């Protein structure tokens, strides 16, 4: 019974397309995140939602739009995909926001933009 | 500007020996540190953490040491097992009320049977 699940696991698409990645957590956590792992292997935060409210929006192009329909879900929609968007995207959750609580990660979505 | 640095991209260790993974940080505001372990095609999983008020935290075969004056922490795995082969990420957190968990680039550990 996966704690943080994200779909799809792999996503291959053409430049200019719009795509979505879904994430669900069954841990009852209040806070969810999207992280991006780029080609240099750095894991960087993109967004954080706490109780469906956007808390963090790092310097991310506005082509990326997170949507949190409820506390257990945080989806990521990407418009007009570019080559540089190719990366692995990880969803994560934590018990609380800003408490230093450990993060629970999904298994990642490898996005390849051709 | 890398605030959390893991200067060794890879490390190979014989099974049964000690693995030492190192991490340096530059931001003196960091006061909570975590290690995550990542297998291929999986997300990172939490391994062990340490608060800046401590210099050591132990959990089974895993021990994290923190040297605040040197802004350095290390993860010791004793004895190393083949199942420990993974990428290990060091991460740092400025403390309560902040969201910014900063990760290093990771060190790939290979434990040779």
PDB file of C-alpha atoms in Angstrom:
ATOM      1  CA  UNK A   1       0.000   0.000   0.000  1.00  0.00           C
ATOM      2  CA  UNK A   2       2.062   2.897  -1.348  1.00  0.00           C
ATOM      3  CA  UNK A   3       2.242   5.954   0.916  1.00  0.00           C
ATOM      4  CA  UNK A   4       2.935   8.543  -1.795  1.00  0.00           C
ATOM      5  CA  UNK A   5       2.035   7.487  -5.299  1.00  0.00           C
ATOM      6  CA  UNK A   6       2.506   9.455  -8.470  1.00  0.00           C
ATOM      7  CA  UNK A   7       1.544   8.713 -12.056  1.00  0.00           C
ATOM      8  CA  UNK A   8       2.744   8.248 -14.660  1.00  0.00           C
ATOM      9  CA  UNK A   9       6.174   6.826 -13.910  1.00  0.00           C
ATOM     10  CA  UNK A  10       7.463   7.727 -17.369  1.00  0.00           C
ATOM     11  CA  UNK A  11       6.251  10.473 -19.642  1.00  0.00           C
ATOM     12  CA  UNK A  12       7.628  11.058 -23.128  1.00  0.00           C
ATOM     13  CA  UNK A  13       6.160  13.921 -25.084  1.00  0.00           C
ATOM     14  CA  UNK A  14       6.840  16.489 -27.786  1.00  0.00           C
ATOM     15  CA  UNK A  15       7.784  20.111 -27.239  1.00  0.00           C
ATOM     16  CA  UNK A  16       4.794  22.398 -26.957  1.00  0.00           C
ATOM     17  CA  UNK A  17       2.458  19.781 -25.503  1.00  0.00           C
ATOM     18  CA  UNK A  18       0.603  20.097 -22.197  1.00  0.00           C
ATOM     19  CA  UNK A  19       0.887  17.285 -19.664  1.00  0.00           C
ATOM     20  CA  UNK A  20      -0.112  16.501 -16.091  1.00  0.00           C
ATOM     21  CA  UNK A  21       1.434  14.431 -13.313  1.00  0.00           C
ATOM     22  CA  UNK A  22      -0.790  13.207 -10.513  1.00  0.00           C
ATOM     23  CA  UNK A  23       0.159  12.627  -6.896  1.00  0.00           C
ATOM     24  CA  UNK A  24      -1.728  11.134  -3.985  1.00  0.00           C
ATOM     25  CA  UNK A  25      -0.686  10.445  -0.399  1.00  0.00           C
ATOM     26  CA  UNK A  26      -2.510   8.196   2.056  1.00  0.00           C
ATOM     27  CA  UNK A  27      -0.510   9.215   5.123  1.00  0.00           C
ATOM     28  CA  UNK A  28      -2.917  11.873   6.330  1.00  0.00           C
ATOM     29  CA  UNK A  29      -0.201  14.517   5.987  1.00  0.00           C
ATOM     30  CA  UNK A  30      -1.019  18.207   5.846  1.00  0.00           C
ATOM     31  CA  UNK A  31       1.741  19.276   3.477  1.00  0.00           C
ATOM     32  CA  UNK A  32       2.652  18.176  -0.022  1.00  0.00           C
ATOM     33  CA  UNK A  33       5.497  19.177  -2.321  1.00  0.00           C
ATOM     34  CA  UNK A  34       6.805  18.949  -5.837  1.00  0.00           C
ATOM     35  CA  UNK A  35      10.551  18.554  -6.285  1.00  0.00           C
ATOM     36  CA  UNK A  36      12.539  18.512  -9.506  1.00  0.00           C
ATOM     37  CA  UNK A  37      15.735  16.540  -9.983  1.00  0.00           C
ATOM     38  CA  UNK A  38      17.582  18.004 -12.930  1.00  0.00           C
ATOM     39  CA  UNK A  39      20.403  16.593 -15.048  1.00  0.00           C
ATOM     40  CA  UNK A  40      22.931  17.703 -12.438  1.00  0.00           C
ATOM     41  CA  UNK A  41      21.103  15.520  -9.906  1.00  0.00           C
ATOM     42  CA  UNK A  42      20.095  18.354  -7.597  1.00  0.00           C
ATOM     43  CA  UNK A  43      16.741  17.924  -5.900  1.00  0.00           C
ATOM     44  CA  UNK A  44      15.079  21.334  -5.790  1.00  0.00           C
ATOM     45  CA  UNK A  45      11.738  22.317  -4.388  1.00  0.00           C
ATOM     46  CA  UNK A  46       9.202  23.737  -6.808  1.00  0.00           C
ATOM     47  CA  UNK A  47       5.978  24.058  -4.835  1.00  0.00           C
ATOM     48  CA  UNK A  48       4.554  23.321  -1.431  1.00  0.00           C
ATOM     49  CA  UNK A  49       0.916  23.125  -0.392  1.00  0.00           C
ATOM     50  CA  UNK A  50      -0.281  23.101   3.172  1.00  0.00           C
ATOM     51  CA  UNK A  51      -3.893  22.059   3.670  1.00  0.00           C
ATOM     52  CA  UNK A  52      -4.650  22.814   0.008  1.00  0.00           C
ATOM     53  CA  UNK A  53      -3.106  26.297   0.256  1.00  0.00           C
ATOM     54  CA  UNK A  54      -0.053  27.243  -1.778  1.00  0.00           C
ATOM     55  CA  UNK A  55       2.795  28.022   0.617  1.00  0.00           C
ATOM     56  CA  UNK A  56       5.871  27.977  -1.586  1.00  0.00           C
ATOM     57  CA  UNK A  57       6.284  28.846  -5.188  1.00  0.00           C
ATOM     58  CA  UNK A  58       9.946  28.868  -6.003  1.00  0.00           C
ATOM     59  CA  UNK A  59      11.287  30.441  -9.157  1.00  0.00           C
ATOM     60  CA  UNK A  60       9.405  28.201 -11.505  1.00  0.00           C
ATOM     61  CA  UNK A  61       8.015  29.282 -14.896  1.00  0.00           C
ATOM     62  CA  UNK A  62       4.290  29.964 -14.770  1.00  0.00           C
ATOM     63  CA  UNK A  63       3.869  27.196 -17.341  1.00  0.00           C
ATOM     64  CA  UNK A  64       3.947  24.970 -14.250  1.00  0.00           C
ATOM     65  CA  UNK A  65       0.714  25.061 -12.294  1.00  0.00           C
ATOM     66  CA  UNK A  66       0.044  22.923  -9.230  1.00  0.00           C
ATOM     67  CA  UNK A  67      -3.489  21.988  -8.280  1.00  0.00           C
ATOM     68  CA  UNK A  68      -4.562  20.607  -4.924  1.00  0.00           C
ATOM     69  CA  UNK A  69      -8.190  19.425  -5.006  1.00  0.00           C
ATOM     70  CA  UNK A  70      -7.873  18.141  -1.439  1.00  0.00           C
ATOM     71  CA  UNK A  71      -5.256  17.532   1.220  1.00  0.00           C
ATOM     72  CA  UNK A  72      -4.347  14.122  -0.156  1.00  0.00           C
ATOM     73  CA  UNK A  73      -3.727  15.184  -3.743  1.00  0.00           C
ATOM     74  CA  UNK A  74      -1.307  17.553  -5.438  1.00  0.00           C
ATOM     75  CA  UNK A  75      -1.198  17.442  -9.214  1.00  0.00           C
ATOM     76  CA  UNK A  76       1.256  19.218 -11.468  1.00  0.00           C
ATOM     77  CA  UNK A  77       0.185  20.560 -14.822  1.00  0.00           C
ATOM     78  CA  UNK A  78       2.776  21.753 -17.313  1.00  0.00           C
ATOM     79  CA  UNK A  79       1.861  23.838 -20.350  1.00  0.00           C
ATOM     80  CA  UNK A  80       3.889  24.300 -23.525  1.00  0.00           C
ATOM     81  CA  UNK A  81       6.582  21.824 -22.584  1.00  0.00           C
ATOM     82  CA  UNK A  82      10.181  22.736 -23.396  1.00  0.00           C
ATOM     83  CA  UNK A  83      13.306  20.621 -23.807  1.00  0.00           C
ATOM     84  CA  UNK A  84      14.673  21.989 -20.531  1.00  0.00           C
ATOM     85  CA  UNK A  85      11.714  20.587 -18.639  1.00  0.00           C
ATOM     86  CA  UNK A  86      13.138  17.102 -19.053  1.00  0.00           C
ATOM     87  CA  UNK A  87      13.879  15.890 -15.536  1.00  0.00           C
ATOM     88  CA  UNK A  88      12.594  13.595 -12.826  1.00  0.00           C
ATOM     89  CA  UNK A  89       9.742  15.108 -10.825  1.00  0.00           C
ATOM     90  CA  UNK A  90       9.127  13.880  -7.302  1.00  0.00           C
ATOM     91  CA  UNK A  91       6.035  14.403  -5.235  1.00  0.00           C
ATOM     92  CA  UNK A  92       6.478  14.359  -1.453  1.00  0.00           C
ATOM     93  CA  UNK A  93       4.502  14.894   1.712  1.00  0.00           C
ATOM     94  CA  UNK A  94       5.207  15.690   5.352  1.00  0.00           C
ATOM     95  CA  UNK A  95       3.206  15.742   8.570  1.00  0.00           C
ATOM     96  CA  UNK A  96       3.410  19.494   9.010  1.00  0.00           C
ATOM     97  CA  UNK A  97       4.840  22.494   7.226  1.00  0.00           C
ATOM     98  CA  UNK A  98       7.977  24.171   8.476  1.00  0.00           C
ATOM     99  CA  UNK A  99       8.594  21.716  11.286  1.00  0.00           C
ATOM    100  CA  UNK A 100      11.606  19.960   9.820  1.00  0.00           C
ATOM    101  CA  UNK A 101       9.605  16.790   9.556  1.00  0.00           C
ATOM    102  CA  UNK A 102      11.006  14.219   7.247  1.00  0.00           C
ATOM    103  CA  UNK A 103       9.601  14.034   3.770  1.00  0.00           C
ATOM    104  CA  UNK A 104       8.024  10.964   2.227  1.00  0.00           C
ATOM    105  CA  UNK A 105       8.675  10.828  -1.498  1.00  0.00           C
ATOM    106  CA  UNK A 106       6.875   9.217  -4.376  1.00  0.00           C
ATOM    107  CA  UNK A 107       8.858   7.101  -6.824  1.00  0.00           C
ATOM    108  CA  UNK A 108       9.225   9.905  -9.336  1.00  0.00           C
ATOM    109  CA  UNK A 109       8.040  10.705 -12.854  1.00  0.00           C
ATOM    110  CA  UNK A 110      10.722  10.764 -15.512  1.00  0.00           C
ATOM    111  CA  UNK A 111       9.685  13.386 -18.049  1.00  0.00           C
ATOM    112  CA  UNK A 112      11.398  13.408 -21.421  1.00  0.00           C
ATOM    113  CA  UNK A 113      10.579  16.233 -23.799  1.00  0.00           C
ATOM    114  CA  UNK A 114      11.599  15.559 -27.400  1.00  0.00           C
TER     115      UNK A 114
ATOM    116  CA  UNK B   1      25.544  28.400  -5.130  1.00  0.00           C
ATOM    117  CA  UNK B   2      25.684  24.964  -3.542  1.00  0.00           C
ATOM    118  CA  UNK B   3      24.835  25.347   0.114  1.00  0.00           C
ATOM    119  CA  UNK B   4      25.049  21.590   0.691  1.00  0.00           C
ATOM    120  CA  UNK B   5      27.967  19.808  -0.916  1.00  0.00           C
ATOM    121  CA  UNK B   6      28.689  16.156  -1.319  1.00  0.00           C
ATOM    122  CA  UNK B   7      32.053  16.191  -3.004  1.00  0.00           C
ATOM    123  CA  UNK B   8      32.341  12.469  -3.631  1.00  0.00           C
ATOM    124  CA  UNK B   9      29.994  11.405  -6.416  1.00  0.00           C
ATOM    125  CA  UNK B  10      30.706   7.739  -5.732  1.00  0.00           C
ATOM    126  CA  UNK B  11      32.179   5.399  -3.148  1.00  0.00           C
ATOM    127  CA  UNK B  12      32.959   1.662  -3.251  1.00  0.00           C
ATOM    128  CA  UNK B  13      33.297  -0.371  -0.078  1.00  0.00           C
ATOM    129  CA  UNK B  14      33.788  -4.052   0.650  1.00  0.00           C
ATOM    130  CA  UNK B  15      30.931  -5.823   2.394  1.00  0.00           C
ATOM    131  CA  UNK B  16      31.409  -5.840   6.164  1.00  0.00           C
ATOM    132  CA  UNK B  17      33.621  -2.754   6.190  1.00  0.00           C
ATOM    133  CA  UNK B  18      32.693   0.770   7.188  1.00  0.00           C
ATOM    134  CA  UNK B  19      31.191   3.223   4.688  1.00  0.00           C
ATOM    135  CA  UNK B  20      31.737   6.914   5.399  1.00  0.00           C
ATOM    136  CA  UNK B  21      29.775   9.440   3.378  1.00  0.00           C
ATOM    137  CA  UNK B  22      30.637  13.089   3.796  1.00  0.00           C
ATOM    138  CA  UNK B  23      28.670  16.298   3.495  1.00  0.00           C
ATOM    139  CA  UNK B  24      29.684  19.939   3.892  1.00  0.00           C
ATOM    140  CA  UNK B  25      27.434  22.960   4.195  1.00  0.00           C
ATOM    141  CA  UNK B  26      27.979  26.673   3.944  1.00  0.00           C
ATOM    142  CA  UNK B  27      24.856  28.183   5.483  1.00  0.00           C
ATOM    143  CA  UNK B  28      25.331  28.693   9.236  1.00  0.00           C
ATOM    144  CA  UNK B  29      21.547  29.031   9.608  1.00  0.00           C
ATOM    145  CA  UNK B  30      21.064  25.314   8.963  1.00  0.00           C
ATOM    146  CA  UNK B  31      20.239  23.595  12.217  1.00  0.00           C
ATOM    147  CA  UNK B  32      18.705  20.284  11.219  1.00  0.00           C
ATOM    148  CA  UNK B  33      20.246  17.724   8.924  1.00  0.00           C
ATOM    149  CA  UNK B  34      18.866  14.622   7.264  1.00  0.00           C
ATOM    150  CA  UNK B  35      20.169  11.761   5.190  1.00  0.00           C
ATOM    151  CA  UNK B  36      18.051  10.153   2.511  1.00  0.00           C
ATOM    152  CA  UNK B  37      18.711   6.936   0.645  1.00  0.00           C
ATOM    153  CA  UNK B  38      17.580   6.395  -2.930  1.00  0.00           C
ATOM    154  CA  UNK B  39      17.413   3.213  -4.956  1.00  0.00           C
ATOM    155  CA  UNK B  40      17.120   3.384  -8.777  1.00  0.00           C
ATOM    156  CA  UNK B  41      13.601   4.151 -10.031  1.00  0.00           C
ATOM    157  CA  UNK B  42      12.409   4.917  -6.506  1.00  0.00           C
ATOM    158  CA  UNK B  43      11.987   8.107  -4.513  1.00  0.00           C
ATOM    159  CA  UNK B  44      14.380   9.062  -1.713  1.00  0.00           C
ATOM    160  CA  UNK B  45      13.550   7.532   1.669  1.00  0.00           C
ATOM    161  CA  UNK B  46      14.438   9.068   4.998  1.00  0.00           C
ATOM    162  CA  UNK B  47      17.318   7.364   6.756  1.00  0.00           C
ATOM    163  CA  UNK B  48      18.498   9.341   9.757  1.00  0.00           C
ATOM    164  CA  UNK B  49      18.603  12.919  11.019  1.00  0.00           C
ATOM    165  CA  UNK B  50      20.463  15.069  13.498  1.00  0.00           C
ATOM    166  CA  UNK B  51      19.728  18.350  15.203  1.00  0.00           C
ATOM    167  CA  UNK B  52      22.446  20.959  15.571  1.00  0.00           C
ATOM    168  CA  UNK B  53      22.305  20.633  19.346  1.00  0.00           C
ATOM    169  CA  UNK B  54      23.784  17.156  19.023  1.00  0.00           C
ATOM    170  CA  UNK B  55      27.026  15.910  17.552  1.00  0.00           C
ATOM    171  CA  UNK B  56      26.004  12.309  17.054  1.00  0.00           C
ATOM    172  CA  UNK B  57      22.909  10.286  16.355  1.00  0.00           C
ATOM    173  CA  UNK B  58      22.835   6.532  16.014  1.00  0.00           C
ATOM    174  CA  UNK B  59      20.244   4.182  14.588  1.00  0.00           C
ATOM    175  CA  UNK B  60      21.327   0.593  14.245  1.00  0.00           C
ATOM    176  CA  UNK B  61      24.117   0.350  11.702  1.00  0.00           C
ATOM    177  CA  UNK B  62      23.790   4.029  10.794  1.00  0.00           C
ATOM    178  CA  UNK B  63      25.436   6.879  12.680  1.00  0.00           C
ATOM    179  CA  UNK B  64      25.487  10.521  11.704  1.00  0.00           C
ATOM    180  CA  UNK B  65      28.163  12.828  13.100  1.00  0.00           C
ATOM    181  CA  UNK B  66      27.911  16.600  13.046  1.00  0.00           C
ATOM    182  CA  UNK B  67      30.823  19.010  13.405  1.00  0.00           C
ATOM    183  CA  UNK B  68      29.234  22.450  13.521  1.00  0.00           C
ATOM    184  CA  UNK B  69      32.474  24.389  13.687  1.00  0.00           C
ATOM    185  CA  UNK B  70      33.662  22.713  10.498  1.00  0.00           C
ATOM    186  CA  UNK B  71      30.165  22.772   8.946  1.00  0.00           C
ATOM    187  CA  UNK B  72      30.601  19.114   8.197  1.00  0.00           C
ATOM    188  CA  UNK B  73      28.561  16.004   8.733  1.00  0.00           C
ATOM    189  CA  UNK B  74      29.176  12.390   7.921  1.00  0.00           C
ATOM    190  CA  UNK B  75      27.159   9.203   7.721  1.00  0.00           C
ATOM    191  CA  UNK B  76      28.799   6.002   8.910  1.00  0.00           C
ATOM    192  CA  UNK B  77      27.417   2.614   7.954  1.00  0.00           C
ATOM    193  CA  UNK B  78      28.848  -0.307   9.892  1.00  0.00           C
ATOM    194  CA  UNK B  79      28.967  -3.033   8.750  1.00  0.00           C
ATOM    195  CA  UNK B  80      28.169  -2.242   5.138  1.00  0.00           C
ATOM    196  CA  UNK B  81      25.866  -4.652   3.332  1.00  0.00           C
ATOM    197  CA  UNK B  82      25.182  -5.107  -0.401  1.00  0.00           C
ATOM    198  CA  UNK B  83      21.617  -3.854   0.188  1.00  0.00           C
ATOM    199  CA  UNK B  84      23.096  -0.522   1.256  1.00  0.00           C
ATOM    200  CA  UNK B  85      24.135   0.132  -2.341  1.00  0.00           C
ATOM    201  CA  UNK B  86      22.186   3.256  -3.262  1.00  0.00           C
ATOM    202  CA  UNK B  87      22.551   7.004  -3.702  1.00  0.00           C
ATOM    203  CA  UNK B  88      22.717   8.872  -0.401  1.00  0.00           C
ATOM    204  CA  UNK B  89      21.555  12.475  -0.215  1.00  0.00           C
ATOM    205  CA  UNK B  90      22.486  14.874   2.530  1.00  0.00           C
ATOM    206  CA  UNK B  91      19.882  17.570   3.235  1.00  0.00           C
ATOM    207  CA  UNK B  92      19.795  20.582   5.519  1.00  0.00           C
ATOM    208  CA  UNK B  93      16.999  22.626   7.017  1.00  0.00           C
ATOM    209  CA  UNK B  94      17.122  26.089   8.620  1.00  0.00           C
ATOM    210  CA  UNK B  95      14.733  25.168  11.394  1.00  0.00           C
ATOM    211  CA  UNK B  96      11.205  25.706  12.580  1.00  0.00           C
ATOM    212  CA  UNK B  97       9.045  27.988  10.474  1.00  0.00           C
ATOM    213  CA  UNK B  98      11.063  27.427   7.333  1.00  0.00           C
ATOM    214  CA  UNK B  99      10.284  25.232   4.407  1.00  0.00           C
ATOM    215  CA  UNK B 100      13.588  25.210   2.591  1.00  0.00           C
ATOM    216  CA  UNK B 101      15.070  21.717   2.682  1.00  0.00           C
ATOM    217  CA  UNK B 102      18.287  21.953   0.661  1.00  0.00           C
ATOM    218  CA  UNK B 103      19.741  18.786  -0.833  1.00  0.00           C
ATOM    219  CA  UNK B 104      23.243  17.850  -1.905  1.00  0.00           C
ATOM    220  CA  UNK B 105      23.883  16.122  -5.219  1.00  0.00           C
ATOM    221  CA  UNK B 106      24.189  12.707  -3.652  1.00  0.00           C
ATOM    222  CA  UNK B 107      26.900  10.059  -3.312  1.00  0.00           C
ATOM    223  CA  UNK B 108      26.475   6.700  -4.981  1.00  0.00           C
ATOM    224  CA  UNK B 109      27.566   3.944  -2.613  1.00  0.00           C
ATOM    225  CA  UNK B 110      28.439   0.522  -3.989  1.00  0.00           C
ATOM    226  CA  UNK B 111      28.971  -2.247  -1.472  1.00  0.00           C
ATOM    227  CA  UNK B 112      30.903  -5.093  -3.029  1.00  0.00           C
ATOM    228  CA  UNK B 113      30.099  -8.610  -1.802  1.00  0.00           C
TER     229      UNK B 113
END
